[in-house]
Amino acid sequence: MKRLIMMAAAVLMCATSWAQQALWGAAPVVSPEIHSDNTVTFRLKAPKAVSVQVTGDFLPARPIETPRGIWEAPGIADLKEGKDGVWEFTTSEPLKPELYSYSFIVDGLKMMDPSNVYLIRDVATVTNVFIIGGDRADLYEVNDVPHGTVRRMWYNSPTLKMDRRLTVYTPAGYETSGKRYPVFYLLHGAGGDEEAWINLGRTSQILDNLIAQGKAEPMIVVMTNGNAWQQAAPGESSKGFTVPSMSPAEAKNAPEGGFELAFPDVVKFVEKTFRVKKGRENRAIAGLSMGSFHSANISRYYPDMFGYVGLFSGASSKNDKSTCPVYTNYEERLKVQFSKKPLLYYIACGKTDFVYKSVTDYRKLLDDNGYKYEYYESDGGHIWRNWRIYLTEFAPKLFK
């Protein structure tokens, strides 16, 4: 008996030691530290480092040339080494309420902040994040309100001949209410996937808070994977841990206009699986960048499907060389779409966005034809900060 007790004690001690293992790597410093005046201090213990910098969207943006135009890159600031090899940087001014991302650069090597466990992936880049609360940023936080449910689900797309993954948000009370709900289809940009809006866009937090405040109608939000060649986000399909990329080689094998042509597969699955209200007056579609292009094309090609359309940082344009039915008869299809009087056609863009001119040209086309739309212009460029703003502006306008 005594031997059994000793063995049990040994097993317990072993289990306890494993349970405590994660605590051994506790961060040696506090970072980021948000002060009462909303200045923020970043720290990194790196006694052997020669240079430590922080880069993030809380710093003034750096314009960089790309093949697609001028992009806004996160700014960079130097940390100063202090006692015990702890490097430190404090913002010179308070930060405005917002969700911010950042990372460190140590002797030229980018790394995450080991003191901050909060991370987000954007395509192939991982960054730390923190929130300065207040104003609109309160919508990005998890507040003490009723919460919806987020599901990752698989559906079959006969058009694309594969099973595909999507993310679905159902509002608080969906499981027990017995009610039917309108549906908002929310599309990501180039390089993104079905995880982008829920993680980077804070969709569930924004919808939870807007609905709880009575500013938005309870709705289902469907976030698809807009890459027609892809089953799911990196690491979530049978392809395993593939490297995320903006321009994967598989893209050239995807049918032209494949995502748009296959979109009814998504709608059919959602309307079969969830308690939804049907009809164009109960369906909305919106997207950012590439997702804006998709939203414009889908809503134009299927003019009876969506009563609400949102184009964030992007627009649709003619493609006279294409033979794909989605892109042909451009102006004729646009005329048909607006003859059906969309309940809301919403366009939003940043003043310094590299797509600003194309959005302006598209607005002129709409104006010249007398097609009614709403326009929202913000500061900044092609960034998630803007797309979260557009979501908070667009969602309250739906299904009224």
C-alpha positions as MATLAB code, in Angstrom:
seq = 'MKRLIMMAAAVLMCATSWAQQALWGAAPVVSPEIHSDNTVTFRLKAPKAVSVQVTGDFLPARPIETPRGIWEAPGIADLKEGKDGVWEFTTSEPLKPELYSYSFIVDGLKMMDPSNVYLIRDVATVTNVFIIGGDRADLYEVNDVPHGTVRRMWYNSPTLKMDRRLTVYTPAGYETSGKRYPVFYLLHGAGGDEEAWINLGRTSQILDNLIAQGKAEPMIVVMTNGNAWQQAAPGESSKGFTVPSMSPAEAKNAPEGGFELAFPDVVKFVEKTFRVKKGRENRAIAGLSMGSFHSANISRYYPDMFGYVGLFSGASSKNDKSTCPVYTNYEERLKVQFSKKPLLYYIACGKTDFVYKSVTDYRKLLDDNGYKYEYYESDGGHIWRNWRIYLTEFAPKLFK';
ca = [
       0.000    0.000    0.000;
       2.829    2.367    0.969;
       4.530    1.617   -2.345;
       1.350    2.445   -4.284;
       1.014    5.758   -2.450;
       4.621    6.646   -3.281;
       4.084    5.759   -6.949;
       0.936    7.858   -7.097;
       2.778   10.775   -5.519;
       5.579   10.448   -8.062;
       3.092   10.442  -10.951;
       1.365   13.503   -9.507;
       4.671   15.350   -9.127;
       5.612   14.480  -12.715;
       2.257   15.663  -14.058;
       2.520   18.850  -12.040;
       5.996   19.538  -13.380;
       4.746   19.176  -16.958;
       1.763   21.390  -16.222;
       4.124   24.042  -14.875;
       6.489   23.814  -17.828;
       4.806   26.670  -19.690;
       5.442   28.927  -16.710;
       9.195   28.497  -16.973;
       9.264   30.696  -20.050;
       7.554   33.640  -18.371;
       8.421   36.974  -19.978;
      11.199   38.867  -18.156;
       9.720   42.306  -18.965;
       6.336   43.958  -19.514;
       5.687   44.730  -23.174;
       3.731   46.457  -24.485;
       2.862   48.609  -21.479;
      -0.091   50.920  -22.147;
       0.091   53.941  -19.872;
      -2.829   55.949  -18.513;
      -2.240   58.695  -21.098;
      -2.259   56.103  -23.944;
       1.444   56.350  -24.628;
       2.912   52.867  -25.018;
       6.264   51.418  -23.982;
       7.814   48.455  -25.805;
      10.562   46.417  -24.145;
      12.794   43.537  -25.158;
      15.453   41.833  -23.049;
      18.316   41.244  -25.467;
      21.656   41.830  -23.677;
      23.761   40.609  -26.613;
      21.945   42.589  -29.317;
      23.684   45.409  -31.190;
      20.513   47.005  -32.557;
      16.839   46.648  -31.618;
      13.986   48.343  -33.472;
      10.210   48.179  -33.378;
       8.074   48.352  -36.516;
       4.315   48.740  -36.518;
       1.308   50.610  -37.783;
       1.274   52.851  -34.717;
       4.276   54.651  -36.243;
       4.138   57.048  -39.230;
       3.843   54.973  -42.390;
       6.711   54.619  -44.863;
       5.713   54.848  -48.550;
       7.299   52.096  -50.636;
       7.230   51.468  -54.382;
       5.622   48.228  -55.544;
       4.609   46.939  -58.993;
       1.033   47.816  -58.030;
       1.799   51.375  -56.942;
       2.708   53.117  -53.692;
       1.993   51.082  -50.560;
       2.143   52.202  -46.960;
       4.663   50.164  -44.966;
       4.763   50.250  -41.150;
       7.137   52.791  -39.633;
      10.319   51.896  -37.717;
      11.739   53.281  -34.441;
      14.915   52.513  -32.501;
      14.896   51.113  -28.961;
      17.542   52.216  -26.461;
      19.432   49.746  -24.292;
      19.055   50.204  -20.564;
      19.780   48.254  -17.396;
      20.298   44.470  -17.586;
      20.185   44.450  -21.389;
      16.547   45.587  -21.581;
      15.876   47.689  -24.667;
      13.029   50.193  -24.518;
      10.996   52.592  -26.648;
       8.067   54.784  -25.597;
       5.850   56.560  -28.099;
       6.325   60.322  -28.029;
       2.590   60.942  -28.219;
      -0.526   59.130  -26.988;
      -1.933   56.642  -29.471;
      -5.461   57.069  -30.745;
      -7.990   54.304  -30.034;
      -7.275   51.463  -32.481;
      -6.113   47.870  -32.903;
      -2.387   48.065  -33.640;
       0.148   45.531  -34.898;
       3.925   45.481  -34.414;
       7.055   43.342  -34.256;
      10.731   43.767  -33.305;
      13.793   43.851  -35.545;
      16.880   42.584  -33.707;
      20.181   42.990  -35.573;
      18.230   42.949  -38.825;
      16.135   39.883  -37.939;
      12.404   40.336  -37.491;
      10.951   38.633  -34.416;
       7.840   38.626  -32.280;
       7.607   40.216  -28.842;
       8.166   37.297  -26.404;
       6.257   39.234  -23.725;
       3.080   39.458  -25.813;
       1.154   36.270  -26.596;
      -1.362   38.039  -28.831;
      -0.557   37.344  -32.489;
      -2.320   37.632  -35.841;
      -1.343   36.153  -39.221;
      -1.838   38.230  -42.366;
      -1.051   36.080  -45.415;
       2.555   34.956  -44.605;
       3.294   37.593  -41.970;
       2.776   37.215  -38.226;
       2.622   40.252  -35.951;
       1.874   41.037  -32.328;
      -1.228   43.109  -31.602;
      -2.624   45.345  -28.877;
      -5.666   47.594  -28.510;
      -5.971   51.159  -27.315;
      -9.577   51.333  -26.183;
     -12.092   54.123  -26.662;
     -14.260   55.484  -29.473;
     -14.588   53.103  -32.425;
     -11.906   50.768  -31.053;
     -14.321   49.720  -28.303;
     -16.112   47.784  -31.050;
     -12.956   45.726  -31.595;
     -12.778   44.545  -27.992;
     -14.522   41.632  -26.329;
     -17.042   43.416  -24.117;
     -19.550   42.153  -21.583;
     -22.357   41.635  -24.112;
     -24.111   38.551  -25.531;
     -21.718   36.738  -27.856;
     -22.332   35.027  -31.150;
     -20.817   31.744  -32.317;
     -18.006   31.314  -34.849;
     -17.901   28.075  -36.844;
     -15.361   26.743  -39.328;
     -17.276   24.564  -41.779;
     -16.806   22.601  -44.972;
     -19.143   22.659  -47.961;
     -19.050   21.033  -51.361;
     -18.699   23.206  -54.461;
     -19.877   21.270  -57.517;
     -18.748   24.160  -59.718;
     -15.143   24.037  -58.470;
     -15.261   20.268  -57.942;
     -13.907   20.304  -54.394;
     -14.821   20.589  -50.750;
     -14.058   24.056  -49.407;
     -13.876   25.691  -46.000;
     -15.616   28.810  -44.768;
     -16.125   30.690  -41.504;
     -19.625   31.503  -40.261;
     -20.667   33.903  -37.511;
     -24.140   33.431  -36.039;
     -25.461   36.103  -33.674;
     -26.102   35.630  -29.967;
     -29.249   33.597  -29.398;
     -29.216   31.892  -32.802;
     -29.109   28.404  -31.287;
     -32.258   28.896  -29.169;
     -34.309   31.639  -30.835;
     -35.898   29.610  -33.630;
     -35.810   32.793  -35.745;
     -34.580   33.207  -39.286;
     -31.815   35.693  -40.025;
     -30.540   37.712  -42.993;
     -27.076   36.823  -44.322;
     -24.054   39.028  -44.973;
     -21.341   37.482  -47.203;
     -17.999   39.117  -46.345;
     -15.024   38.575  -48.679;
     -11.276   38.947  -48.064;
      -8.503   40.446  -50.185;
      -5.620   39.004  -52.199;
      -3.530   36.537  -50.232;
      -6.189   36.235  -47.548;
      -8.486   33.355  -46.773;
     -11.513   32.430  -44.673;
      -9.613   33.363  -41.491;
      -8.783   36.938  -42.517;
     -11.944   38.815  -41.590;
     -12.555   36.960  -38.346;
      -8.969   37.528  -37.111;
      -7.706   40.738  -38.691;
     -11.113   42.290  -39.219;
     -12.459   41.534  -35.702;
     -15.784   40.602  -37.304;
     -17.268   38.697  -34.370;
     -16.348   41.424  -31.876;
     -17.710   44.175  -34.128;
     -20.992   42.356  -34.795;
     -21.444   41.335  -31.151;
     -21.021   44.934  -30.036;
     -23.074   46.588  -32.785;
     -25.961   44.153  -32.287;
     -25.852   44.546  -28.498;
     -25.986   48.336  -28.903;
     -28.982   48.055  -31.220;
     -26.993   49.621  -34.057;
     -27.057   46.555  -36.308;
     -29.665   43.917  -37.005;
     -28.859   40.388  -35.840;
     -27.409   38.683  -38.892;
     -25.375   35.701  -40.028;
     -21.979   36.583  -41.512;
     -20.353   34.172  -43.955;
     -16.627   34.581  -44.630;
     -15.527   32.517  -47.596;
     -12.190   31.516  -49.086;
     -12.001   33.632  -52.239;
      -9.122   31.721  -53.834;
     -10.816   29.434  -56.333;
      -7.823   27.064  -56.437;
      -7.728   26.632  -52.673;
      -9.718   24.392  -50.350;
      -8.892   26.245  -47.171;
      -6.512   28.525  -45.303;
      -2.858   27.412  -45.085;
      -2.488   24.453  -42.756;
      -6.224   23.694  -42.795;
      -6.412   21.475  -45.887;
      -4.918   18.193  -47.070;
      -1.987   20.172  -48.517;
      -0.610   20.480  -44.998;
       1.612   23.280  -43.787;
       2.145   25.018  -47.120;
       3.739   28.469  -47.148;
       1.088   31.208  -47.513;
       1.615   33.355  -50.595;
       0.051   36.306  -52.394;
       0.602   34.636  -55.787;
       0.686   30.839  -55.444;
       1.538   28.758  -58.484;
      -1.815   26.959  -58.217;
      -3.663   30.174  -59.097;
      -2.884   29.802  -62.794;
      -4.805   26.511  -62.819;
      -7.988   28.089  -61.455;
     -10.750   28.781  -63.971;
     -11.165   32.440  -64.917;
     -13.995   33.913  -62.899;
     -14.205   30.613  -61.023;
     -14.937   32.092  -57.620;
     -17.704   34.318  -58.954;
     -19.283   31.555  -61.021;
     -19.183   29.199  -58.024;
     -20.692   31.623  -55.527;
     -24.234   30.194  -55.770;
     -22.734   26.998  -54.288;
     -21.950   28.975  -51.125;
     -25.404   30.542  -50.957;
     -27.139   27.194  -51.459;
     -25.090   25.595  -48.685;
     -25.767   28.428  -46.249;
     -29.495   28.484  -46.967;
     -29.710   24.713  -46.572;
     -27.651   24.616  -43.366;
     -28.816   27.670  -41.411;
     -32.142   29.292  -40.560;
     -32.033   32.212  -42.970;
     -34.359   34.682  -44.588;
     -34.236   34.373  -48.357;
     -34.542   36.942  -51.115;
     -32.234   39.758  -52.218;
     -33.585   42.029  -49.474;
     -32.116   39.584  -46.937;
     -28.709   39.129  -48.562;
     -25.687   41.429  -48.518;
     -22.244   41.033  -50.038;
     -19.108   43.102  -49.437;
     -15.369   42.686  -49.595;
     -12.016   44.410  -49.401;
      -9.607   44.861  -52.305;
      -9.853   41.583  -54.288;
     -12.998   40.847  -52.299;
     -14.390   44.187  -53.479;
     -13.696   43.126  -57.066;
     -15.449   39.813  -56.376;
     -18.408   41.528  -54.702;
     -18.888   43.909  -57.624;
     -18.690   41.082  -60.172;
     -20.909   38.641  -58.282;
     -23.606   41.212  -57.585;
     -23.549   42.369  -61.209;
     -23.591   38.852  -62.675;
     -26.357   37.715  -60.301;
     -28.442   40.915  -60.064;
     -31.329   39.229  -58.231;
     -29.158   37.705  -55.509;
     -28.038   40.688  -53.380;
     -29.900   43.801  -52.300;
     -26.898   45.227  -50.437;
     -23.415   45.603  -51.957;
     -20.250   46.984  -50.336;
     -16.975   47.725  -52.105;
     -14.087   48.425  -49.716;
     -10.868   49.747  -51.301;
     -11.599   48.424  -54.731;
     -13.925   48.494  -57.703;
     -14.844   46.562  -60.787;
     -13.547   47.462  -64.213;
     -13.997   46.351  -67.793;
     -11.977   43.477  -69.165;
     -12.517   43.610  -72.897;
     -10.074   40.756  -73.528;
     -11.918   38.254  -71.334;
     -14.322   35.670  -72.683;
     -15.520   34.675  -69.222;
     -19.247   35.447  -68.885;
     -18.654   37.110  -65.520;
     -16.643   39.887  -67.185;
     -18.369   40.253  -70.569;
     -21.238   42.659  -71.342;
     -19.958   44.799  -68.483;
     -22.032   47.955  -68.897;
     -25.140   46.049  -69.936;
     -25.003   43.911  -66.799;
     -24.348   46.974  -64.658;
     -27.397   48.652  -66.165;
     -29.539   45.633  -65.347;
     -28.224   45.553  -61.780;
     -29.080   49.185  -61.097;
     -32.442   48.915  -62.860;
     -33.373   46.583  -60.034;
     -32.586   49.395  -57.563;
     -30.088   48.000  -55.045;
     -31.192   48.738  -51.496;
     -27.643   49.938  -50.816;
     -24.609   50.221  -53.058;
     -21.747   51.346  -50.829;
     -18.209   52.350  -51.784;
     -15.407   53.196  -49.343;
     -11.758   54.073  -49.908;
      -8.782   55.708  -48.188;
      -7.452   59.016  -49.492;
      -3.949   57.631  -49.998;
      -4.971   54.149  -51.175;
      -3.194   53.050  -54.353;
      -6.606   52.067  -55.780;
      -8.022   55.556  -55.164;
      -7.893   56.551  -58.842;
      -9.598   53.372  -60.046;
     -12.294   53.837  -57.398;
     -12.719   57.456  -58.528;
     -13.016   56.343  -62.158;
     -15.618   53.749  -61.200;
     -17.607   56.345  -59.252;
     -17.555   58.601  -62.332;
     -18.992   55.766  -64.408;
     -21.790   55.352  -61.875;
     -22.375   59.116  -61.717;
     -22.466   59.472  -65.515;
     -25.197   56.842  -65.665;
     -27.170   58.180  -62.716;
     -26.607   55.049  -60.628;
     -27.126   55.824  -56.942;
     -24.565   54.802  -54.335;
     -23.151   55.901  -50.972;
     -19.512   56.881  -50.638;
     -17.313   56.932  -47.522;
     -13.784   58.304  -47.612;
     -11.229   57.834  -44.852;
      -7.629   58.781  -44.223;
      -4.883   56.265  -44.910;
      -4.400   53.622  -47.528;
      -4.808   49.932  -48.262;
      -4.801   48.786  -44.640;
      -6.842   46.734  -42.200;
      -7.398   49.778  -40.033;
      -9.598   51.183  -42.809;
     -11.366   47.919  -43.552;
     -12.432   47.534  -39.926;
     -13.807   51.068  -40.088;
     -15.743   50.283  -43.249;
     -17.252   47.192  -41.650;
     -18.429   49.217  -38.641;
     -20.009   51.757  -41.033;
     -21.544   49.260  -43.462;
     -23.039   46.652  -41.135;
     -25.464   49.061  -39.366;
     -26.951   49.978  -42.763;
     -28.022   46.431  -43.571;
     -31.449   44.817  -43.416;
     -33.277   47.839  -42.006;
];
